[in-house]
PDB file of C-alpha atoms and ligand atoms in Angstrom:
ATOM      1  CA  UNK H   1      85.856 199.583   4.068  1.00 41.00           C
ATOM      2  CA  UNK H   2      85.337 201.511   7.102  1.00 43.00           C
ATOM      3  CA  UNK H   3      81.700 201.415   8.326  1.00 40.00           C
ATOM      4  CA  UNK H   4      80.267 198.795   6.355  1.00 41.00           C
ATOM      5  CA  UNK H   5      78.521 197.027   9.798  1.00 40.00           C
ATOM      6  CA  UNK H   6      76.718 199.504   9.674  1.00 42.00           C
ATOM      7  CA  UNK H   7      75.334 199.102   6.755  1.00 41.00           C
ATOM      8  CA  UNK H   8      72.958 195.768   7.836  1.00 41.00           C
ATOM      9  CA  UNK H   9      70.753 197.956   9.964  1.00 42.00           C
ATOM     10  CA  UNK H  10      67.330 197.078   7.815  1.00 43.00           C
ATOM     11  CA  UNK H  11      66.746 194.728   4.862  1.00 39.00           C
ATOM     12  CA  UNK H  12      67.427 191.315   6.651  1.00 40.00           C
ATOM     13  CA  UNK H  13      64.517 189.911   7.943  1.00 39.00           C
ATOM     14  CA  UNK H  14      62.576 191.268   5.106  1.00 41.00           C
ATOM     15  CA  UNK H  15      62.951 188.518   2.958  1.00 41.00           C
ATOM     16  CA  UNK H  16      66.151 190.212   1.018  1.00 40.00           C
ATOM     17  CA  UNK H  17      68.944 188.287   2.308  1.00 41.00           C
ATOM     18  CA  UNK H  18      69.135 186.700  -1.403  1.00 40.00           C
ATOM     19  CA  UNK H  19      69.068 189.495  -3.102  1.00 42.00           C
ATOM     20  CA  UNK H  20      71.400 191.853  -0.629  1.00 42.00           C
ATOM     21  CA  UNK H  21      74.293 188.828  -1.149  1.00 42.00           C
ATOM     22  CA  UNK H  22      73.972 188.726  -5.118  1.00 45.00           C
ATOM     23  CA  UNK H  23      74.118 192.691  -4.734  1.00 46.00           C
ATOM     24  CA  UNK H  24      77.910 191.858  -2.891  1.00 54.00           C
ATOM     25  CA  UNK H  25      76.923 195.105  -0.927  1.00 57.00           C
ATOM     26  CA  UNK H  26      74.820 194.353   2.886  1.00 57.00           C
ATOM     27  CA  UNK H  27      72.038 196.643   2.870  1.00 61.00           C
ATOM     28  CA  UNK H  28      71.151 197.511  -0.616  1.00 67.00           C
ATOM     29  CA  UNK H  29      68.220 197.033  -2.247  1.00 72.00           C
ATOM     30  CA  UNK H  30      68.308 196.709  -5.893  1.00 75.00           C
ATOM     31  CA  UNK H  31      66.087 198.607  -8.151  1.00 73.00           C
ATOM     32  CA  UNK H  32      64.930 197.834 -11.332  1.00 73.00           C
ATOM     33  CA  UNK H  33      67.659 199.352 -13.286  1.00 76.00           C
ATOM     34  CA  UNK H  34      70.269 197.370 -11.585  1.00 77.00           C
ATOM     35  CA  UNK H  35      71.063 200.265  -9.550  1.00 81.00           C
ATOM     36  CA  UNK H  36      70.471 200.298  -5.618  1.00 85.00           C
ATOM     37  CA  UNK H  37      68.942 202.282  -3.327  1.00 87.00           C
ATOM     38  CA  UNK H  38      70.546 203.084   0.075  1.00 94.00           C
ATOM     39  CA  UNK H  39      68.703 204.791   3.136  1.00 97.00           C
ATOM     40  CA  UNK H  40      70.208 206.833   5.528  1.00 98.00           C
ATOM     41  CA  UNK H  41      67.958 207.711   8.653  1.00 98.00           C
ATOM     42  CA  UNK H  42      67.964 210.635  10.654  1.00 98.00           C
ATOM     43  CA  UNK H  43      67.282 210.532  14.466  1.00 98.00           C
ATOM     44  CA  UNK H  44      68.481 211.833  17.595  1.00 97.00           C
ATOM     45  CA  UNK H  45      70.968 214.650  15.650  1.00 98.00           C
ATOM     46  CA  UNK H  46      72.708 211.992  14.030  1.00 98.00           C
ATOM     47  CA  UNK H  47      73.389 210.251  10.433  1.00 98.00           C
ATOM     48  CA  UNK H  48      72.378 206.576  10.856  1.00 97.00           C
ATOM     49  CA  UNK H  49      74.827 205.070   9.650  1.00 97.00           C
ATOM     50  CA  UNK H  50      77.433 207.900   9.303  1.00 97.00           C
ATOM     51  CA  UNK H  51      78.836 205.942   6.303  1.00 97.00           C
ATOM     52  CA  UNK H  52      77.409 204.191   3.566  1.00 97.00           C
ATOM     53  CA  UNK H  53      78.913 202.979   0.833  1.00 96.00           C
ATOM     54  CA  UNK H  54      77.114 202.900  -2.965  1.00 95.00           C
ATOM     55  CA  UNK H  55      78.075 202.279  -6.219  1.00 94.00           C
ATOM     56  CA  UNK H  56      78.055 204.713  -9.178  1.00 95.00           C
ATOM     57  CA  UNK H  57      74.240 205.739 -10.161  1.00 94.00           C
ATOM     58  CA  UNK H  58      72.997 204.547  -7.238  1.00 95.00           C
ATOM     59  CA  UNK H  59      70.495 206.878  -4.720  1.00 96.00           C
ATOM     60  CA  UNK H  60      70.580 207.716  -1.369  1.00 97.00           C
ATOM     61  CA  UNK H  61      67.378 208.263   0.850  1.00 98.00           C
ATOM     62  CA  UNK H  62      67.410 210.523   3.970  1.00 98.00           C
ATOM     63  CA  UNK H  63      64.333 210.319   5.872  1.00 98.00           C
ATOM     64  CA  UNK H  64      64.327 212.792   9.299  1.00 98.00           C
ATOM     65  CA  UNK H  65      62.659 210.839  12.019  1.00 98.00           C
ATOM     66  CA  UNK H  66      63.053 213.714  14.467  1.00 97.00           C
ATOM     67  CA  UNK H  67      61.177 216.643  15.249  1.00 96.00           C
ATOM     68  CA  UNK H  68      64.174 219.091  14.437  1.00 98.00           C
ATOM     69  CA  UNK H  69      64.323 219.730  10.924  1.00 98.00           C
ATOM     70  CA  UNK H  70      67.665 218.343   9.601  1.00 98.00           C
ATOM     71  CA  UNK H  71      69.862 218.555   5.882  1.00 98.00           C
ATOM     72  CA  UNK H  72      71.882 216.334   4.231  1.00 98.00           C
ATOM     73  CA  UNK H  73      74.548 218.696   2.862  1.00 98.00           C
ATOM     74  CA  UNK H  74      77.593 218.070   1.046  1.00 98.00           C
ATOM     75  CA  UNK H  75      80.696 219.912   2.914  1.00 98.00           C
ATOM     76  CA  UNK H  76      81.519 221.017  -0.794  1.00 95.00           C
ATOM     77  CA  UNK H  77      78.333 222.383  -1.727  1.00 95.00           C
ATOM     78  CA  UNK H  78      77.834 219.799  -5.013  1.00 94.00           C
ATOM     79  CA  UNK H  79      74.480 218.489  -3.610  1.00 97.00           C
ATOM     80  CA  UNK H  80      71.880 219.232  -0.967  1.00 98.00           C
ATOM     81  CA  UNK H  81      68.911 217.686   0.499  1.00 98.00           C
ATOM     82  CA  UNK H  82      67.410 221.282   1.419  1.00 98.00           C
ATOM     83  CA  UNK H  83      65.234 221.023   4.621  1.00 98.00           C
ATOM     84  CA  UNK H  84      63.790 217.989   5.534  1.00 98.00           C
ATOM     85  CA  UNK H  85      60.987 218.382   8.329  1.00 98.00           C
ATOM     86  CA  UNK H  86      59.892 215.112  10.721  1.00 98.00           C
ATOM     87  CA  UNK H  87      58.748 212.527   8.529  1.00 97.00           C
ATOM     88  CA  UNK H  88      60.418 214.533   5.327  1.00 98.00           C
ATOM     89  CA  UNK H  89      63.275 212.343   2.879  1.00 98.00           C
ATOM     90  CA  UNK H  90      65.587 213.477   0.242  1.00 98.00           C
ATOM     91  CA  UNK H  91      67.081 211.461  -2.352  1.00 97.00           C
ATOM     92  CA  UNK H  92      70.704 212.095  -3.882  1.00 97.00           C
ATOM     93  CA  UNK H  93      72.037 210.277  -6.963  1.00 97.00           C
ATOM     94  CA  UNK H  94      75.536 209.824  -7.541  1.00 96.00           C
ATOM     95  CA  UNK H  95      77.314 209.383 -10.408  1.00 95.00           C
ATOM     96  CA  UNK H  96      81.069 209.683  -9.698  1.00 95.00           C
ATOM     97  CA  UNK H  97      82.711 207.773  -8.207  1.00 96.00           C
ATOM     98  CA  UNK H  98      84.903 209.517  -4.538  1.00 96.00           C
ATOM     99  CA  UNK H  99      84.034 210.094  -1.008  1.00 97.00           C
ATOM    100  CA  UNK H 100      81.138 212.482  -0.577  1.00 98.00           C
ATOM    101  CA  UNK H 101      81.726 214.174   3.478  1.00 98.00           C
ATOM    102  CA  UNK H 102      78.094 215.788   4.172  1.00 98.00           C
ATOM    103  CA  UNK H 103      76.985 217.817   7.346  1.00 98.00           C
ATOM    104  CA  UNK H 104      73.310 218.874   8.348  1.00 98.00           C
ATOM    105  CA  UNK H 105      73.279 222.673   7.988  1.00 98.00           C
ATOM    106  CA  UNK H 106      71.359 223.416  11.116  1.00 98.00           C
ATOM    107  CA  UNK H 107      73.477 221.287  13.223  1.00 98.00           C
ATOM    108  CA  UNK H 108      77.218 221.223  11.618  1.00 97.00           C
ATOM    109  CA  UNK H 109      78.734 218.412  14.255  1.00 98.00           C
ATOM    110  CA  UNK H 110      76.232 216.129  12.413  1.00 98.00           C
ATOM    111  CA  UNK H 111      78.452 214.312   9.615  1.00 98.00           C
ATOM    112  CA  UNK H 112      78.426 211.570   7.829  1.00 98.00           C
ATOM    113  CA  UNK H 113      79.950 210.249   3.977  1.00 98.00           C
ATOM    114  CA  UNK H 114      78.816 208.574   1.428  1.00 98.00           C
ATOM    115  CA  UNK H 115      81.696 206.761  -0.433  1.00 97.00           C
ATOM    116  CA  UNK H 116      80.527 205.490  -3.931  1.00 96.00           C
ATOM    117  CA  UNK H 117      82.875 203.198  -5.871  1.00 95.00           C
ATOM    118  CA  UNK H 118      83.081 202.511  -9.705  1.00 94.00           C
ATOM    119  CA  UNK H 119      80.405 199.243 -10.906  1.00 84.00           C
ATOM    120  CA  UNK H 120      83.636 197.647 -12.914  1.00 75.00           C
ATOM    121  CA  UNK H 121      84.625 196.795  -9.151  1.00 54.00           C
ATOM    122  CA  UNK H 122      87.410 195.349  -7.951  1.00 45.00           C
TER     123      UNK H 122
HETATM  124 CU1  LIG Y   1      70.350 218.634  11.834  1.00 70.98          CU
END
């Protein structure tokens, strides 16, 4: 379960608590096909959070915030952002379950993982 503090960063205090506590995840929003969708910012050369945690089919959002361009690239090569400039996002959907390690290609000590778990839970 490690970095799931991290994961209340935004959606409190927009109204969500209700929602993000029937989702059993903190800091998911839920879409419309039951799915959620997770953001990831990108500031200061670093993942924020480094870890998130998703379940299958859900997305991922990277938004840059800085004025380096940045990637979101995944240390086996299965998925990639591509370059996202200041301001830029990328969205990844995943549908396996695992631990997804991902580096930004410009700037390799930037790491972070998405670990996305199977819906039947438990
Ligand atoms: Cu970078």
């Amino acid at each position: 379960m490690r970095g799931l503090t991290h994961l209340t960063r935004r959606g409190f205090g927009r109204g969500l608590g209700a929602a993000l506590s029937l989702a059993g995840l903190p800091g998911l929003v839920r879409a419309h096909d039951g799915t959620h969708k997770v953001e990831v910012g990108i500031a200061r050369f670093a993942f924020d959070p480094e870890t998130v945690e998703v379940l299958v089919g859900d997305s991922v959002t990277w938004t840059n915030t800085d004025l380096a361009p940045h990637t979101a690239t995944a240390e086996d090569g299965a998925w990639d952002t591509g370059t996202l400039e200041r301001g830029a996002n990328g969205r990844i959907t995943f549908d396996a379950p695992g631990d997804y390690p991902y580096y930004c290609a410009y700037h390799p000590h930037m790491k972070g993982i998405v670990t996305v778990r199977t819906r039947s839970g438990a």
